[in-house]
Structures are given as structure tokens and as C-alpha cells.
Amino acid sequence: MSRGSGKGLSLKDKLDGNELDLSLCDLNEVPVRELAALPKATVLDLSCNNLISLPSDFCSLMHLVKLDLSKNRLQQLPLDFGRLINLQHLDLLNNRLVTLPVSFAQLKNLKWLDLKDNPLDPVLAKVAGDCLDEKQCKQAAVRVLQHMKAIQSEQDRQRQQKLQAEREMEKKREAEQRAKEAQERELRKREKAEEKERRRREYDAQKAAKQEMEKKTKKETVHTRKPASSSRPPQRPRHKFSWSRSVLRVLLFVLFCILCALAACKLTELQHQPLCVSVNTLYEDVVAALQNHKTLQNMLQHNSK
């Protein structure tokens, strides 16, 4: 195996029982494929190399029980580092780690952990404590696992809250959408009712106008059918007036005849006839009777003047 790439030399030469020692090999990459071909190598030593990061497929080495990554330049671990569920012993001494992935909480079999000489987050550093002896390293493993489980639980809780909030928001949007659709349906229903009412009013107006026109036409028909009945009442006074004129004419004619007879009896030779004598006598009696009335007398005097 050449330095740097980790290729060119069979790893079997480094395998001793179940232990594979790749320390001090000046590695900057982990030969994951070759390691996966050696499932018997449950103890892997990668200390004192130039590793800056671990590839994501490194977490497929689930057969690892003990892993030494001390004295490298690791800045972070893969997010799914917790897939190494069989891991019991983990040495991360003297790297550049600040935090651990949340999946670290899944390393339920982890019993030994060393995080010394890393620029850890103050909270994580306090939780991990020192690893100066076997007991402290075991306690560090327990405390860090509890701490990461708490972080995982909190993240799960936040995730659940977020999901719940998203579900509630989705329900709210659905409710608003349903309300909007219901409002639109109500609006369309109201517009339809208003349109129907408008057509009904137009129909009633047309019907009323038609009935009014029929009444007017019927009246005009009645008036045109009975012209005599409307003209008869004014004709009655005219008949009456004609009758009065006839009577007046008759009276005037009789008076004229009387005057003529009187003139004949007064001015002609017939005044000595018996009929004229009676007429003259009657005239004189009438004149005498009329002269006895003061008013008529005055009128007669005025006429004589």
C-alpha cells in the first residue's frame, strides 16, 4: 500500500487476527473498499495519519468494534456515523472536532470514548470530561451518549413540532380554501338568485304592460262600438230646445194673429161688426185692469212717452 492513496499494497499484510493496523501510514484517505473486503478486521487503527474527513461510505463498515482515529486532523464525522452500531471503543484524541453528529446517539454499544485535545463546544467538552484512565473514558462514553440522545430527542421534538405546525398550517390552508370555495359557491348562488329575480321582475313588468295594453284596447273597442249612447244625452236638450222654439213660435203666431185682429177691429170698418165690438170691449177691459196696477201703469206711461 503506497502512502497517501492507500492503494498498491494488500491490507492482508497488515491484518493480525482481527486487528488491522494502518497507523503511521501517512494516509489522507481511508481505503473503505479494501476495508469492507475484510469483515474479520473488527479492530481498526487509523491513528497518526493525515485524515481530514471520513468518506460517507465509511459508515458501511458496520463490523467495526474498536476504532482508533486519534492524532489526525478530522474536523467532523459523517452525519450517519451512528450506523456503526457495533462500535464499543472509539478514540478521537487530538483532532479538530467541534461537535458530534446527532446520529452519534445511536451508538448504543459504545462503552469507551476519548475526546481529549479537540476544540469541542464548551457544553460538549463539559459533558465529555477527562479521559485520563479507563473509568473516565467509560464515563465519557455514557455521558456523551446521554447528551447526544437528549439532543436527538430535542431535535425529534422540534421536528415533530415543525411537522405538527406544517400539518396545522396545511389544515388551515385547506379550511381557508374550503371557506373560499364555499364563499364562491354562495356568491354564485346569490348572483343566480338575483338574476332569476331580475328576470321575474322583467316578466311581471312585461305581463303588466301587456295587461294594461289589453285593457286600453278593450276600452277603445267599447267606445268605438257605442257612439250613439255617448251622443244621445247631448241631443236631448237639443230636442227640448227645438220643442220650446216651436211652442214659442206658435205663441208668437197667436199673438200676432190677435194683434192683427185687434188692429183690424180698431182701424178698419170692421169695428162695428159684432165680433169686433166684443174684441174691442175685451181689449178696453184688459187695458183698464192693467192700468189699475201701479207698476204696469208706470210702464204704460213710459211706453206712451
Short mmCIF file of C-alpha atoms in Angstrom, two decimals:
data_model
loop_
_atom_site.label_atom_id
_atom_site.label_comp_id
_atom_site.label_asym_id
_atom_site.label_seq_id
_atom_site.Cartn_x
_atom_site.Cartn_y
_atom_site.Cartn_z
CA MET A 1 0.00 0.00 0.00
CA SER A 2 1.57 3.29 -1.10
CA ARG A 3 1.45 6.30 1.14
CA GLY A 4 -1.28 8.88 0.62
CA SER A 5 -3.62 6.88 -1.59
CA GLY A 6 -3.64 3.68 0.49
CA LYS A 7 -3.56 1.62 -2.71
CA GLY A 8 -0.95 -0.78 -4.10
CA LEU A 9 -0.42 -2.92 -1.00
CA SER A 10 -2.74 -5.65 0.20
CA LEU A 11 -4.28 -4.92 3.60
CA LYS A 12 -3.94 -8.57 4.49
CA ASP A 13 -0.28 -7.93 5.20
CA LYS A 14 -1.39 -5.53 7.92
CA LEU A 15 -4.05 -7.83 9.35
CA ASP A 16 -3.19 -9.63 12.57
CA GLY A 17 -6.07 -11.79 13.69
CA ASN A 18 -8.99 -9.36 13.91
CA GLU A 19 -6.77 -6.31 14.23
CA LEU A 20 -5.80 -4.15 11.27
CA ASP A 21 -3.10 -1.56 11.97
CA LEU A 22 -2.97 1.32 9.45
CA SER A 23 -1.40 3.83 11.79
CA LEU A 24 1.58 5.95 10.76
CA CYS A 25 0.89 5.27 7.10
CA ASP A 26 0.64 8.95 6.14
CA LEU A 27 -2.92 8.36 4.88
CA ASN A 28 -5.09 11.23 3.72
CA GLU A 29 -7.86 8.91 2.52
CA VAL A 30 -9.45 5.83 4.05
CA PRO A 31 -9.44 2.74 1.78
CA VAL A 32 -13.07 1.89 2.52
CA ARG A 33 -13.49 -0.61 -0.30
CA GLU A 34 -10.48 -2.64 0.82
CA LEU A 35 -11.64 -2.47 4.45
CA ALA A 36 -15.09 -3.67 3.51
CA ALA A 37 -13.47 -6.74 1.95
CA LEU A 38 -12.06 -7.67 5.39
CA PRO A 39 -15.08 -8.16 7.66
CA LYS A 40 -12.87 -10.02 10.14
CA ALA A 41 -10.95 -6.83 10.88
CA THR A 42 -13.17 -5.65 13.75
CA VAL A 43 -10.34 -3.64 15.29
CA LEU A 44 -9.06 -0.81 13.06
CA ASP A 45 -6.22 1.57 13.91
CA LEU A 46 -6.03 4.69 11.71
CA SER A 47 -4.16 6.87 14.19
CA CYS A 48 -1.31 9.20 13.34
CA ASN A 49 -2.29 9.89 9.73
CA ASN A 50 -3.36 12.99 7.77
CA LEU A 51 -7.10 12.32 7.63
CA ILE A 52 -9.16 15.49 7.38
CA SER A 53 -12.51 13.78 6.92
CA LEU A 54 -14.06 10.35 6.58
CA PRO A 55 -15.98 9.40 3.43
CA SER A 56 -19.70 8.82 3.77
CA ASP A 57 -19.34 5.13 2.84
CA PHE A 58 -17.03 4.67 5.83
CA CYS A 59 -20.19 4.17 7.91
CA SER A 60 -20.87 0.99 5.95
CA LEU A 61 -18.08 -0.72 7.96
CA MET A 62 -20.61 -1.90 10.49
CA HIS A 63 -18.40 -4.82 11.58
CA LEU A 64 -16.04 -2.46 13.42
CA VAL A 65 -15.93 -2.91 17.18
CA LYS A 66 -12.88 -0.83 18.03
CA LEU A 67 -11.77 2.25 16.08
CA ASP A 68 -8.76 4.46 16.70
CA LEU A 69 -8.78 7.79 14.83
CA SER A 70 -6.54 9.68 17.24
CA LYS A 71 -3.93 12.18 16.12
CA ASN A 72 -5.42 13.07 12.76
CA ARG A 73 -6.90 16.33 11.52
CA LEU A 74 -10.57 15.37 11.47
CA GLN A 75 -12.85 18.40 11.54
CA GLN A 76 -16.12 16.47 11.57
CA LEU A 77 -17.56 12.98 11.44
CA PRO A 78 -20.05 11.74 8.82
CA LEU A 79 -23.68 12.57 9.60
CA ASP A 80 -24.64 8.89 9.62
CA PHE A 81 -21.76 7.89 11.89
CA GLY A 82 -24.36 6.25 14.13
CA ARG A 83 -24.66 3.37 11.63
CA LEU A 84 -21.57 1.84 13.27
CA ILE A 85 -23.88 0.26 15.84
CA ASN A 86 -21.35 -2.45 16.87
CA LEU A 87 -18.74 0.08 17.85
CA GLN A 88 -17.65 -0.25 21.51
CA HIS A 89 -14.34 1.58 21.66
CA LEU A 90 -13.72 4.96 19.93
CA ASP A 91 -10.58 7.04 20.22
CA LEU A 92 -10.80 10.58 18.79
CA LEU A 93 -7.89 12.09 20.72
CA ASN A 94 -6.14 15.12 19.28
CA ASN A 95 -8.30 16.04 16.28
CA ARG A 96 -10.11 19.22 15.30
CA LEU A 97 -13.66 18.22 16.20
CA VAL A 98 -16.07 20.86 17.50
CA THR A 99 -19.31 18.87 17.58
CA LEU A 100 -20.51 15.34 17.03
CA PRO A 101 -23.30 14.27 14.62
CA VAL A 102 -26.70 13.68 16.21
CA SER A 103 -26.64 10.11 14.92
CA PHE A 104 -23.84 9.53 17.46
CA ALA A 105 -26.68 8.80 19.92
CA GLN A 106 -27.36 5.53 18.03
CA LEU A 107 -24.02 4.02 19.15
CA LYS A 108 -25.83 2.13 21.90
CA ASN A 109 -22.93 -0.34 22.38
CA LEU A 110 -20.30 2.37 22.86
CA LYS A 111 -18.51 1.86 26.20
CA TRP A 112 -15.26 3.78 25.81
CA LEU A 113 -14.68 7.27 24.36
CA ASP A 114 -11.78 9.72 24.30
CA LEU A 115 -12.40 13.27 23.05
CA LYS A 116 -9.42 14.99 24.64
CA ASP A 117 -7.45 17.65 22.79
CA ASN A 118 -10.29 18.70 20.48
CA PRO A 119 -11.71 22.26 20.22
CA LEU A 120 -15.06 20.95 21.43
CA ASP A 121 -18.12 23.06 22.02
CA PRO A 122 -18.00 24.10 25.72
CA VAL A 123 -21.17 22.21 26.57
CA LEU A 124 -19.95 19.03 24.86
CA ALA A 125 -16.49 19.39 26.44
CA LYS A 126 -18.06 19.68 29.88
CA VAL A 127 -20.21 16.62 29.27
CA ALA A 128 -17.29 14.53 27.97
CA GLY A 129 -14.94 15.49 30.80
CA ASP A 130 -11.48 13.96 31.01
CA CYS A 131 -10.36 10.59 29.77
CA LEU A 132 -7.23 10.03 31.85
CA ASP A 133 -8.00 6.47 32.81
CA GLU A 134 -10.28 3.60 31.89
CA LYS A 135 -13.04 4.67 34.25
CA GLN A 136 -13.15 8.25 32.99
CA CYS A 137 -13.22 7.12 29.36
CA LYS A 138 -16.11 4.78 30.10
CA GLN A 139 -17.97 7.57 31.93
CA ALA A 140 -17.29 9.89 28.99
CA ALA A 141 -18.91 7.37 26.65
CA VAL A 142 -22.00 7.12 28.86
CA ARG A 143 -22.37 10.87 29.37
CA VAL A 144 -21.79 11.77 25.72
CA LEU A 145 -24.32 9.16 24.59
CA GLN A 146 -26.90 10.54 27.03
CA HIS A 147 -26.12 14.07 25.89
CA MET A 148 -26.45 13.18 22.23
CA LYS A 149 -29.66 11.25 22.94
CA ALA A 150 -31.05 14.34 24.63
CA ILE A 151 -30.06 16.43 21.63
CA GLN A 152 -31.62 13.87 19.32
CA SER A 153 -34.81 13.84 21.39
CA GLU A 154 -34.96 17.62 21.31
CA GLN A 155 -34.39 17.66 17.58
CA ASP A 156 -37.03 14.97 17.17
CA ARG A 157 -39.39 17.01 19.32
CA GLN A 158 -38.68 20.15 17.28
CA ARG A 159 -39.09 18.14 14.11
CA GLN A 160 -42.42 16.84 15.38
CA GLN A 161 -43.48 20.34 16.33
CA LYS A 162 -42.47 21.55 12.90
CA LEU A 163 -44.38 18.73 11.26
CA GLN A 164 -47.36 19.44 13.51
CA ALA A 165 -47.15 23.14 12.65
CA GLU A 166 -46.92 22.27 8.97
CA ARG A 167 -49.91 19.94 9.28
CA GLU A 168 -51.89 22.60 11.12
CA MET A 169 -50.87 25.14 8.52
CA GLU A 170 -51.93 22.74 5.81
CA LYS A 171 -55.25 22.19 7.59
CA LYS A 172 -55.65 25.92 7.92
CA ARG A 173 -54.93 26.40 4.23
CA GLU A 174 -57.39 23.63 3.39
CA ALA A 175 -60.00 25.21 5.67
CA GLU A 176 -59.40 28.61 4.09
CA GLN A 177 -59.64 27.02 0.66
CA ARG A 178 -62.90 25.31 1.62
CA ALA A 179 -64.23 28.56 3.06
CA LYS A 180 -63.20 30.38 -0.10
CA GLU A 181 -64.87 27.76 -2.27
CA ALA A 182 -68.00 27.90 -0.10
CA GLN A 183 -67.99 31.70 -0.36
CA GLU A 184 -67.62 31.49 -4.12
CA ARG A 185 -70.46 28.97 -4.28
CA GLU A 186 -72.62 31.23 -2.12
CA LEU A 187 -71.74 34.20 -4.32
CA ARG A 188 -72.64 32.29 -7.47
CA LYS A 189 -75.86 31.12 -5.82
CA ARG A 190 -76.74 34.68 -4.81
CA GLU A 191 -75.92 36.01 -8.28
CA LYS A 192 -78.06 33.27 -9.79
CA ALA A 193 -80.93 34.13 -7.44
CA GLU A 194 -80.56 37.84 -8.26
CA GLU A 195 -80.55 37.08 -11.96
CA LYS A 196 -83.66 34.94 -11.55
CA GLU A 197 -85.35 37.69 -9.54
CA ARG A 198 -84.43 40.25 -12.21
CA ARG A 199 -85.90 38.07 -14.95
CA ARG A 200 -89.02 37.52 -12.85
CA ARG A 201 -89.47 41.29 -12.40
CA GLU A 202 -88.98 41.82 -16.12
CA TYR A 203 -91.55 39.11 -16.80
CA ASP A 204 -94.03 40.66 -14.34
CA ALA A 205 -93.45 44.11 -15.85
CA GLN A 206 -93.99 42.80 -19.37
CA LYS A 207 -97.08 40.92 -18.24
CA ALA A 208 -98.48 44.03 -16.50
CA ALA A 209 -97.74 46.17 -19.56
CA LYS A 210 -99.44 43.61 -21.76
CA GLN A 211 -102.50 43.52 -19.49
CA GLU A 212 -102.62 47.33 -19.43
CA MET A 213 -102.43 47.40 -23.20
CA GLU A 214 -105.22 44.83 -23.44
CA LYS A 215 -107.39 46.90 -21.07
CA LYS A 216 -106.71 50.04 -23.07
CA THR A 217 -107.51 48.27 -26.32
CA LYS A 218 -110.68 46.85 -24.81
CA LYS A 219 -111.77 50.33 -23.66
CA GLU A 220 -111.14 51.79 -27.06
CA THR A 221 -113.12 48.93 -28.61
CA VAL A 222 -116.06 49.55 -26.24
CA HIS A 223 -116.03 53.31 -27.05
CA THR A 224 -115.98 52.67 -30.76
CA ARG A 225 -118.83 50.15 -30.52
CA LYS A 226 -121.25 52.56 -28.67
CA PRO A 227 -121.09 56.00 -30.36
CA ALA A 228 -124.89 56.56 -30.22
CA SER A 229 -125.11 56.06 -26.47
CA SER A 230 -122.50 58.72 -25.87
CA SER A 231 -124.12 61.22 -28.28
CA ARG A 232 -127.74 60.74 -27.21
CA PRO A 233 -127.60 62.66 -23.91
CA PRO A 234 -126.40 65.89 -25.55
CA GLN A 235 -129.16 65.54 -28.19
CA ARG A 236 -131.98 65.55 -25.65
CA PRO A 237 -131.60 69.24 -24.75
CA ARG A 238 -131.48 69.97 -28.45
CA HIS A 239 -134.85 68.22 -28.94
CA LYS A 240 -136.15 70.04 -25.93
CA PHE A 241 -134.80 73.30 -27.24
CA SER A 242 -136.42 72.65 -30.62
CA TRP A 243 -139.77 71.93 -28.92
CA SER A 244 -139.56 75.14 -26.88
CA ARG A 245 -138.84 77.13 -30.02
CA SER A 246 -141.82 75.54 -31.70
CA VAL A 247 -144.10 76.48 -28.78
CA LEU A 248 -142.70 80.00 -28.77
CA ARG A 249 -143.30 80.29 -32.46
CA VAL A 250 -146.87 79.13 -32.00
CA LEU A 251 -147.42 81.68 -29.20
CA LEU A 252 -145.92 84.47 -31.24
CA PHE A 253 -148.05 83.49 -34.16
CA VAL A 254 -151.19 83.50 -31.99
CA LEU A 255 -150.18 86.86 -30.53
CA PHE A 256 -149.55 88.20 -33.99
CA CYS A 257 -152.96 86.99 -35.08
CA ILE A 258 -154.55 88.62 -32.04
CA LEU A 259 -152.78 91.90 -32.76
CA CYS A 260 -153.80 91.74 -36.37
CA ALA A 261 -157.38 91.05 -35.37
CA LEU A 262 -157.29 93.86 -32.84
CA ALA A 263 -155.83 96.25 -35.38
CA ALA A 264 -158.45 95.27 -37.85
CA CYS A 265 -161.20 95.81 -35.32
CA LYS A 266 -159.75 99.19 -34.29
CA LEU A 267 -158.67 100.73 -37.52
CA THR A 268 -160.91 99.27 -40.19
CA GLU A 269 -164.55 99.43 -40.95
CA LEU A 270 -165.00 96.10 -39.22
CA GLN A 271 -165.03 97.76 -35.81
CA HIS A 272 -168.79 97.93 -35.89
CA GLN A 273 -169.15 94.29 -36.50
CA PRO A 274 -170.39 92.23 -33.52
CA LEU A 275 -167.15 90.21 -33.28
CA CYS A 276 -165.01 93.33 -33.34
CA VAL A 277 -167.24 95.03 -30.83
CA SER A 278 -166.63 92.14 -28.45
CA VAL A 279 -162.92 92.25 -29.15
CA ASN A 280 -162.70 95.98 -28.57
CA THR A 281 -164.69 95.67 -25.36
CA LEU A 282 -162.40 92.90 -24.13
CA TYR A 283 -159.34 94.98 -25.05
CA GLU A 284 -160.62 98.00 -23.17
CA ASP A 285 -161.41 95.89 -20.10
CA VAL A 286 -157.96 94.39 -20.17
CA VAL A 287 -156.33 97.78 -20.55
CA ALA A 288 -158.41 99.19 -17.71
CA ALA A 289 -157.46 96.30 -15.48
CA LEU A 290 -153.81 96.68 -16.29
CA GLN A 291 -153.89 100.44 -15.63
CA ASN A 292 -155.11 99.77 -12.13
CA HIS A 293 -151.75 98.15 -11.31
CA LYS A 294 -149.29 100.87 -10.43
CA THR A 295 -146.28 99.22 -11.87
CA LEU A 296 -147.95 98.35 -15.11
CA GLN A 297 -149.39 101.82 -15.21
CA ASN A 298 -145.94 103.32 -14.97
CA MET A 299 -144.75 101.01 -17.66
CA LEU A 300 -147.66 102.01 -19.83
CA GLN A 301 -146.96 105.68 -19.19
CA HIS A 302 -143.32 105.16 -20.06
CA ASN A 303 -144.34 103.37 -23.23
CA SER A 304 -146.74 106.12 -24.12
CA LYS A 305 -143.96 108.67 -23.65
#
